[in-house]
């Protein structure tokens, strides 16, 4: 079945793969590699850790890989070295997602969550700030707290005019990014980040590298495994966006993810009706959500409008630990508790993290050419509002990529299904931001190179951060022993 499936995928993507080959290969991938050997020292003070003692170093990479001898930028990496030389097999690079998430302390985060000792013994674990982020030539669009911009997930659009209004905001954001551009903006892309990974591998003196990526990190890992298959060791892709890039279809799948994951929260809340009063059944809880959201659409209350209420609820589905805060916000809105609404809104509202939002936009807009016609988004919103009532009219809304100042420098990286089987795809069956379909799509594109582990779980994140013994054991065995499941598996 997998061979026939792979052939079918190849049939529809062959033209794209052929078209990409020249564009991707024409850019020097690893010419003038840095010589092995890094100068390790203390990490910056803002790299805060709880359990691990990390070292940091910088790796020079070309700003523009079409001019490898031109301007260089520095990528900062962190290391938690194996203390068992007899068990060490190489390096395991990490990416926490985003794009826009700082990864220098992510090694410590996973260790805190319980990264198995067998994995820590087998690898030097390498975190990093990918280009544009944190300590790696950071970029900025100049976002401020005063802007009417809720971050990189579009706001809910109640009608066509709301899409048109958001188009003006999106255009202004794109122009703002262009005005703050210091020449680096156009070079922040998934393909260039993958090339940076290979420079880091070379600087570490390794012939190959393993990789563990979450959320957007799956796109980066898939790109690296496709651009450098001979240098890819063991690749784990957890909570997948479905490709090597995030496009309009990928963001629209957020609405699918919310529909699939919301019943878990509704069941949780219904079981606690005596505490929160949100509904005695999951169906009643869903009705409460829609009623509150529509009420706030017409009359915002103490800083909470329908857009923010839906966004906070969407974020509240990322894991069960967020259910209580989400239920409190609903309760406060329902009861008109002004003080509680203000407090919870402040706690739940996305902070204006200029650097993170800027990188998200740069990567997302540089990777692929987005539709620029407002009518395209109005039609998508109308369709998804009916198909996915909870959140469809948000994720289908227009984004600044529609007005981005730079055309993509190259086509998005095509997933390479040739090569040895060394990709493990992990996916919860109910995930609000990367629904199960994303894992299926990436597994289909990798063909015989990958295996899909589907987890009967809810929330964003499977390995270490999740709570499924089957997925934990399967992934640890692959990373330590190299044993890939013979076929796709389902973890109950």
Short mmCIF file of C-alpha atoms in Angstrom, two decimals, residues 25-394:
data_model
loop_
_atom_site.label_atom_id
_atom_site.label_comp_id
_atom_site.label_asym_id
_atom_site.label_seq_id
_atom_site.Cartn_x
_atom_site.Cartn_y
_atom_site.Cartn_z
CA UNK A 25 20.43 22.82 -6.18
CA UNK A 26 21.61 26.02 -7.86
CA UNK A 27 22.04 27.63 -4.44
CA UNK A 28 25.27 26.39 -2.85
CA UNK A 29 24.23 24.23 0.08
CA UNK A 30 27.49 23.80 1.93
CA UNK A 31 30.29 25.41 -0.06
CA UNK A 32 33.02 26.99 2.03
CA UNK A 33 31.82 25.10 5.08
CA UNK A 34 33.12 26.31 8.44
CA UNK A 35 35.93 24.19 9.75
CA UNK A 36 34.93 21.80 12.52
CA UNK A 37 35.46 23.13 16.00
CA UNK A 38 33.42 25.70 17.91
CA UNK A 39 34.35 27.92 20.82
CA UNK A 40 31.93 26.98 23.57
CA UNK A 41 31.24 29.23 26.52
CA UNK A 42 28.51 30.48 28.81
CA UNK A 43 25.13 31.19 27.24
CA UNK A 44 23.62 34.70 27.35
CA UNK A 45 21.93 35.63 30.62
CA UNK A 46 18.46 35.50 29.09
CA UNK A 47 18.89 31.78 28.29
CA UNK A 48 17.28 30.61 31.51
CA UNK A 49 17.43 26.94 32.47
CA UNK A 50 15.93 24.82 35.23
CA UNK A 51 17.86 21.55 35.18
CA UNK A 52 20.49 21.61 32.44
CA UNK A 53 23.86 23.33 32.29
CA UNK A 54 24.19 24.55 28.72
CA UNK A 55 27.07 25.87 26.67
CA UNK A 56 26.66 28.24 23.74
CA UNK A 57 28.63 29.07 20.60
CA UNK A 58 28.10 30.85 17.28
CA UNK A 59 28.35 29.54 13.73
CA UNK A 60 28.91 31.94 10.78
CA UNK A 61 26.61 31.42 7.80
CA UNK A 62 26.00 33.42 4.61
CA UNK A 63 23.14 35.89 4.77
CA UNK A 64 22.49 35.06 1.11
CA UNK A 65 23.42 31.53 0.05
CA UNK A 66 23.57 32.58 -3.59
CA UNK A 67 26.59 34.66 -2.50
CA UNK A 68 28.32 32.37 0.02
CA UNK A 69 31.37 34.62 0.21
CA UNK A 70 29.30 37.73 0.92
CA UNK A 71 27.88 39.11 4.16
CA UNK A 72 27.89 36.62 7.02
CA UNK A 73 25.56 36.41 10.01
CA UNK A 74 26.03 34.36 13.16
CA UNK A 75 23.71 31.60 14.36
CA UNK A 76 23.84 30.95 18.08
CA UNK A 77 23.59 27.33 19.19
CA UNK A 78 23.40 25.70 22.60
CA UNK A 79 24.65 22.28 23.67
CA UNK A 80 23.86 19.75 26.35
CA UNK A 81 26.70 17.32 25.80
CA UNK A 82 26.42 13.60 26.38
CA UNK A 83 28.33 12.48 29.43
CA UNK A 84 28.60 8.90 28.18
CA UNK A 85 31.25 8.78 25.42
CA UNK A 86 30.79 5.03 25.01
CA UNK A 87 27.08 5.52 24.23
CA UNK A 88 27.25 8.74 22.20
CA UNK A 89 26.33 8.30 18.53
CA UNK A 90 26.17 11.92 17.31
CA UNK A 91 24.15 15.12 17.59
CA UNK A 92 20.41 15.71 17.84
CA UNK A 93 19.28 19.16 16.70
CA UNK A 94 16.06 20.62 18.08
CA UNK A 95 13.46 23.12 16.93
CA UNK A 96 10.49 24.15 19.14
CA UNK A 97 8.33 25.54 16.33
CA UNK A 98 6.97 28.93 15.42
CA UNK A 99 8.48 29.93 13.10
CA UNK A 100 9.80 32.44 15.57
CA UNK A 101 10.40 30.34 18.66
CA UNK A 102 13.76 30.70 20.39
CA UNK A 103 15.34 27.28 20.82
CA UNK A 104 18.45 27.92 22.91
CA UNK A 105 16.84 26.77 26.16
CA UNK A 106 14.60 24.16 24.51
CA UNK A 107 17.11 21.48 25.45
CA UNK A 108 16.45 22.31 29.08
CA UNK A 109 12.68 22.37 28.53
CA UNK A 110 12.72 18.81 27.22
CA UNK A 111 15.03 17.67 29.99
CA UNK A 112 12.61 19.22 32.51
CA UNK A 113 9.69 17.37 30.89
CA UNK A 114 11.62 14.11 31.17
CA UNK A 115 13.68 13.53 28.05
CA UNK A 116 14.80 9.90 28.48
CA UNK A 117 18.32 9.44 29.82
CA UNK A 118 19.04 7.02 26.99
CA UNK A 119 18.52 9.85 24.49
CA UNK A 120 20.60 12.32 26.53
CA UNK A 121 23.38 9.72 26.66
CA UNK A 122 23.20 8.98 22.93
CA UNK A 123 23.51 12.54 21.66
CA UNK A 124 24.90 15.95 22.19
CA UNK A 125 21.57 17.81 22.18
CA UNK A 126 21.81 20.99 20.11
CA UNK A 127 19.38 23.89 20.50
CA UNK A 128 19.55 27.10 18.53
CA UNK A 129 18.04 30.40 17.60
CA UNK A 130 17.41 29.98 13.88
CA UNK A 131 18.21 32.95 11.64
CA UNK A 132 16.28 36.09 12.48
CA UNK A 133 15.46 34.96 16.02
CA UNK A 134 16.83 36.08 19.36
CA UNK A 135 20.63 35.92 19.28
CA UNK A 136 20.87 34.98 15.58
CA UNK A 137 20.77 38.25 13.61
CA UNK A 138 17.28 39.18 14.88
CA UNK A 139 14.82 40.95 12.61
CA UNK A 140 12.03 43.35 13.54
CA UNK A 141 8.82 44.68 12.05
CA UNK A 142 8.50 47.17 14.89
CA UNK A 143 5.36 45.74 16.48
CA UNK A 144 4.04 47.63 19.51
CA UNK A 145 1.45 46.90 22.18
CA UNK A 146 -0.76 49.71 20.86
CA UNK A 147 -1.33 48.10 17.45
CA UNK A 148 -4.63 46.47 16.55
CA UNK A 149 -2.87 43.24 15.67
CA UNK A 150 -3.61 40.00 17.49
CA UNK A 151 -0.56 38.19 16.22
CA UNK A 152 -0.05 35.75 13.44
CA UNK A 153 -3.39 33.95 13.61
CA UNK A 154 -5.94 36.04 11.68
CA UNK A 155 -8.93 37.45 13.61
CA UNK A 156 -12.44 36.07 13.22
CA UNK A 157 -14.32 37.81 10.39
CA UNK A 158 -18.06 38.12 10.97
CA UNK A 159 -18.75 39.16 7.35
CA UNK A 160 -17.14 40.27 4.08
CA UNK A 161 -16.59 43.80 5.37
CA UNK A 162 -14.61 42.42 8.29
CA UNK A 163 -12.27 40.75 5.78
CA UNK A 164 -11.91 44.02 3.88
CA UNK A 165 -11.18 45.84 7.14
CA UNK A 166 -8.58 43.23 8.08
CA UNK A 167 -7.02 43.62 4.61
CA UNK A 168 -6.18 47.23 5.47
CA UNK A 169 -4.55 46.12 8.72
CA UNK A 170 -2.65 43.34 6.94
CA UNK A 171 -1.43 45.76 4.30
CA UNK A 172 -0.26 48.16 6.97
CA UNK A 173 1.64 45.40 8.75
CA UNK A 174 3.39 44.34 5.52
CA UNK A 175 4.36 47.97 4.85
CA UNK A 176 5.58 48.31 8.43
CA UNK A 177 7.80 45.24 8.03
CA UNK A 178 9.21 46.67 4.81
CA UNK A 179 9.93 49.99 6.52
CA UNK A 180 11.88 48.25 9.31
CA UNK A 181 13.76 45.94 6.94
CA UNK A 182 17.53 46.19 7.33
CA UNK A 183 18.18 43.93 4.34
CA UNK A 184 17.80 40.65 6.20
CA UNK A 185 14.05 40.17 5.90
CA UNK A 186 13.98 38.48 2.49
CA UNK A 187 16.62 35.94 3.53
CA UNK A 188 14.65 34.49 6.46
CA UNK A 189 13.11 31.35 4.96
CA UNK A 190 12.77 27.66 5.67
CA UNK A 191 15.19 26.70 2.89
CA UNK A 192 17.86 29.03 4.28
CA UNK A 193 17.28 27.77 7.81
CA UNK A 194 17.77 24.21 6.53
CA UNK A 195 21.03 25.30 4.90
CA UNK A 196 22.03 26.82 8.23
CA UNK A 197 21.40 23.47 9.91
CA UNK A 198 23.88 21.88 7.55
CA UNK A 199 26.46 24.56 8.31
CA UNK A 200 25.98 23.84 12.00
CA UNK A 201 26.42 20.11 11.35
CA UNK A 202 29.68 20.79 9.55
CA UNK A 203 30.92 23.13 12.27
CA UNK A 204 30.24 20.41 14.83
CA UNK A 205 32.42 18.04 12.81
CA UNK A 206 29.58 15.57 12.19
CA UNK A 207 28.97 13.66 8.97
CA UNK A 208 25.26 13.43 9.76
CA UNK A 209 22.77 14.95 12.15
CA UNK A 210 19.58 13.74 13.76
CA UNK A 211 16.69 16.14 14.25
CA UNK A 212 13.64 16.53 16.51
CA UNK A 213 11.20 19.25 15.52
CA UNK A 214 7.79 20.27 16.85
CA UNK A 215 5.00 22.11 15.01
CA UNK A 216 6.74 24.40 12.45
CA UNK A 217 9.89 22.49 13.36
CA UNK A 218 8.42 19.63 11.33
CA UNK A 219 8.55 21.82 8.22
CA UNK A 220 12.18 22.66 8.91
CA UNK A 221 13.05 19.02 9.58
CA UNK A 222 11.23 17.86 6.45
CA UNK A 223 13.10 20.49 4.43
CA UNK A 224 16.47 19.38 5.82
CA UNK A 225 15.74 15.69 5.22
CA UNK A 226 14.74 16.57 1.64
CA UNK A 227 17.61 18.94 0.81
CA UNK A 228 20.30 16.88 2.56
CA UNK A 229 19.06 13.28 2.63
CA UNK A 230 22.58 11.85 2.75
CA UNK A 231 23.38 13.91 5.86
CA UNK A 232 20.12 13.18 7.69
CA UNK A 233 20.40 10.54 10.38
CA UNK A 234 17.25 10.00 12.46
CA UNK A 235 14.47 12.53 11.88
CA UNK A 236 11.49 12.92 14.26
CA UNK A 237 8.67 15.27 13.20
CA UNK A 238 6.13 15.94 15.95
CA UNK A 239 2.78 17.73 15.37
CA UNK A 240 3.04 18.37 11.66
CA UNK A 241 1.87 21.28 9.55
CA UNK A 242 1.77 18.98 6.51
CA UNK A 243 4.64 20.22 4.33
CA UNK A 244 7.93 22.13 4.35
CA UNK A 245 6.07 25.43 4.52
CA UNK A 246 2.90 27.00 5.89
CA UNK A 247 0.52 28.24 3.22
CA UNK A 248 -3.12 29.32 3.03
CA UNK A 249 -4.37 25.72 3.18
CA UNK A 250 -2.16 25.04 6.19
CA UNK A 251 -3.52 27.98 8.19
CA UNK A 252 -7.08 27.11 7.19
CA UNK A 253 -6.52 23.67 8.76
CA UNK A 254 -6.39 25.42 12.15
CA UNK A 255 -10.20 25.54 11.94
CA UNK A 256 -10.35 21.80 11.30
CA UNK A 257 -8.09 21.24 14.28
CA UNK A 258 -10.30 23.30 16.57
CA UNK A 259 -13.43 21.42 15.50
CA UNK A 260 -11.72 18.09 16.16
CA UNK A 261 -10.20 19.10 19.51
CA UNK A 262 -12.98 21.22 21.00
CA UNK A 263 -15.10 18.17 22.00
CA UNK A 264 -12.36 17.17 24.47
CA UNK A 265 -12.64 20.53 26.23
CA UNK A 266 -16.45 20.42 26.01
CA UNK A 267 -16.51 17.01 27.66
CA UNK A 268 -14.13 18.26 30.36
CA UNK A 269 -16.23 21.35 31.03
CA UNK A 270 -19.50 19.41 31.05
CA UNK A 271 -18.11 17.10 33.73
CA UNK A 272 -17.40 20.24 35.79
CA UNK A 273 -20.69 22.03 35.23
CA UNK A 274 -21.24 22.41 38.98
CA UNK A 275 -18.01 24.43 39.12
CA UNK A 276 -18.10 26.51 35.93
CA UNK A 277 -21.72 26.32 34.79
CA UNK A 278 -20.87 26.14 31.10
CA UNK A 279 -23.23 23.28 30.22
CA UNK A 280 -24.16 19.85 31.48
CA UNK A 281 -23.40 18.17 28.16
CA UNK A 282 -20.73 18.73 25.51
CA UNK A 283 -23.45 19.98 23.17
CA UNK A 284 -24.50 22.60 25.74
CA UNK A 285 -20.90 23.71 26.20
CA UNK A 286 -20.57 24.21 22.45
CA UNK A 287 -23.76 26.27 22.44
CA UNK A 288 -22.37 28.38 25.29
CA UNK A 289 -19.24 29.10 23.24
CA UNK A 290 -21.19 30.22 20.19
CA UNK A 291 -23.57 32.34 22.29
CA UNK A 292 -20.78 34.14 24.13
CA UNK A 293 -18.76 34.69 20.95
CA UNK A 294 -21.72 36.19 19.09
CA UNK A 295 -22.56 38.38 22.07
CA UNK A 296 -19.02 39.76 22.15
CA UNK A 297 -19.08 40.32 18.38
CA UNK A 298 -21.79 42.92 18.93
CA UNK A 299 -20.50 44.51 22.13
CA UNK A 300 -16.93 44.00 23.39
CA UNK A 301 -16.65 43.83 27.17
CA UNK A 302 -13.62 45.19 29.06
CA UNK A 303 -11.11 44.51 26.33
CA UNK A 304 -12.58 41.17 25.25
CA UNK A 305 -14.32 41.03 21.86
CA UNK A 306 -15.41 38.08 19.76
CA UNK A 307 -12.05 37.93 18.00
CA UNK A 308 -10.09 37.67 21.23
CA UNK A 309 -12.58 35.32 22.88
CA UNK A 310 -12.27 32.88 20.00
CA UNK A 311 -8.47 33.23 19.88
CA UNK A 312 -8.11 32.57 23.62
CA UNK A 313 -10.38 29.54 23.38
CA UNK A 314 -8.39 28.22 20.40
CA UNK A 315 -5.14 28.60 22.36
CA UNK A 316 -6.80 26.97 25.36
CA UNK A 317 -7.13 23.72 23.42
CA UNK A 318 -3.35 23.26 23.16
CA UNK A 319 -3.41 21.06 26.28
CA UNK A 320 -5.50 20.09 29.30
CA UNK A 321 -3.42 22.33 31.56
CA UNK A 322 -5.01 25.31 29.81
CA UNK A 323 -8.62 24.16 30.25
CA UNK A 324 -9.10 25.73 33.67
CA UNK A 325 -8.02 29.24 32.63
CA UNK A 326 -10.19 28.99 29.53
CA UNK A 327 -13.22 27.95 31.57
CA UNK A 328 -12.61 30.84 33.99
CA UNK A 329 -12.63 33.34 31.14
CA UNK A 330 -15.89 31.93 29.80
CA UNK A 331 -17.41 32.08 33.28
CA UNK A 332 -16.33 35.69 33.78
CA UNK A 333 -17.69 36.77 30.38
CA UNK A 334 -20.97 34.98 31.01
CA UNK A 335 -21.38 36.64 34.42
CA UNK A 336 -20.14 40.08 33.35
CA UNK A 337 -17.43 40.09 36.02
CA UNK A 338 -15.51 43.15 34.84
CA UNK A 339 -12.50 42.82 37.13
CA UNK A 340 -12.08 39.14 36.32
CA UNK A 341 -12.48 39.76 32.60
CA UNK A 342 -9.78 42.43 32.62
CA UNK A 343 -7.40 40.23 34.60
CA UNK A 344 -7.97 37.14 32.50
CA UNK A 345 -7.88 39.08 29.23
CA UNK A 346 -4.49 40.50 30.18
CA UNK A 347 -3.21 37.02 31.03
CA UNK A 348 -4.61 35.41 27.91
CA UNK A 349 -4.01 38.11 25.29
CA UNK A 350 -1.00 37.44 23.03
CA UNK A 351 1.94 39.62 24.05
CA UNK A 352 3.35 41.82 21.29
CA UNK A 353 6.53 39.79 20.83
CA UNK A 354 7.94 41.81 17.96
CA UNK A 355 10.80 39.47 17.07
CA UNK A 356 8.73 36.27 17.14
CA UNK A 357 5.88 37.75 15.13
CA UNK A 358 8.33 39.25 12.64
CA UNK A 359 10.06 35.92 12.04
CA UNK A 360 6.73 34.13 11.66
CA UNK A 361 5.72 36.56 8.93
CA UNK A 362 9.09 36.55 7.20
CA UNK A 363 9.28 32.76 6.95
CA UNK A 364 5.60 32.25 6.11
CA UNK A 365 5.52 35.00 3.48
CA UNK A 366 8.95 34.28 1.97
CA UNK A 367 8.40 30.53 1.61
CA UNK A 368 5.43 30.65 -0.76
CA UNK A 369 3.52 33.13 -2.93
CA UNK A 370 0.21 34.00 -1.23
CA UNK A 371 -3.00 35.15 -2.96
CA UNK A 372 -3.22 38.94 -3.10
CA UNK A 373 -6.90 39.33 -4.03
CA UNK A 374 -9.12 40.21 -1.07
CA UNK A 375 -12.05 38.45 -2.74
CA UNK A 376 -10.13 35.15 -2.54
CA UNK A 377 -10.08 35.42 1.26
CA UNK A 378 -13.70 36.56 1.47
CA UNK A 379 -14.78 33.44 -0.40
CA UNK A 380 -12.61 31.24 1.82
CA UNK A 381 -14.05 32.83 4.96
CA UNK A 382 -17.61 32.27 3.74
CA UNK A 383 -16.91 28.60 3.04
CA UNK A 384 -15.06 27.89 6.29
CA UNK A 385 -17.55 29.79 8.45
CA UNK A 386 -20.11 27.18 7.46
CA UNK A 387 -17.75 24.21 7.39
CA UNK A 388 -16.01 24.99 10.69
CA UNK A 389 -18.33 27.27 12.72
CA UNK A 390 -16.04 27.50 15.74
CA UNK A 391 -13.05 29.12 14.04
CA UNK A 392 -13.25 28.83 10.26
CA UNK A 393 -13.91 32.53 9.70
CA UNK A 394 -10.67 33.31 11.54
#
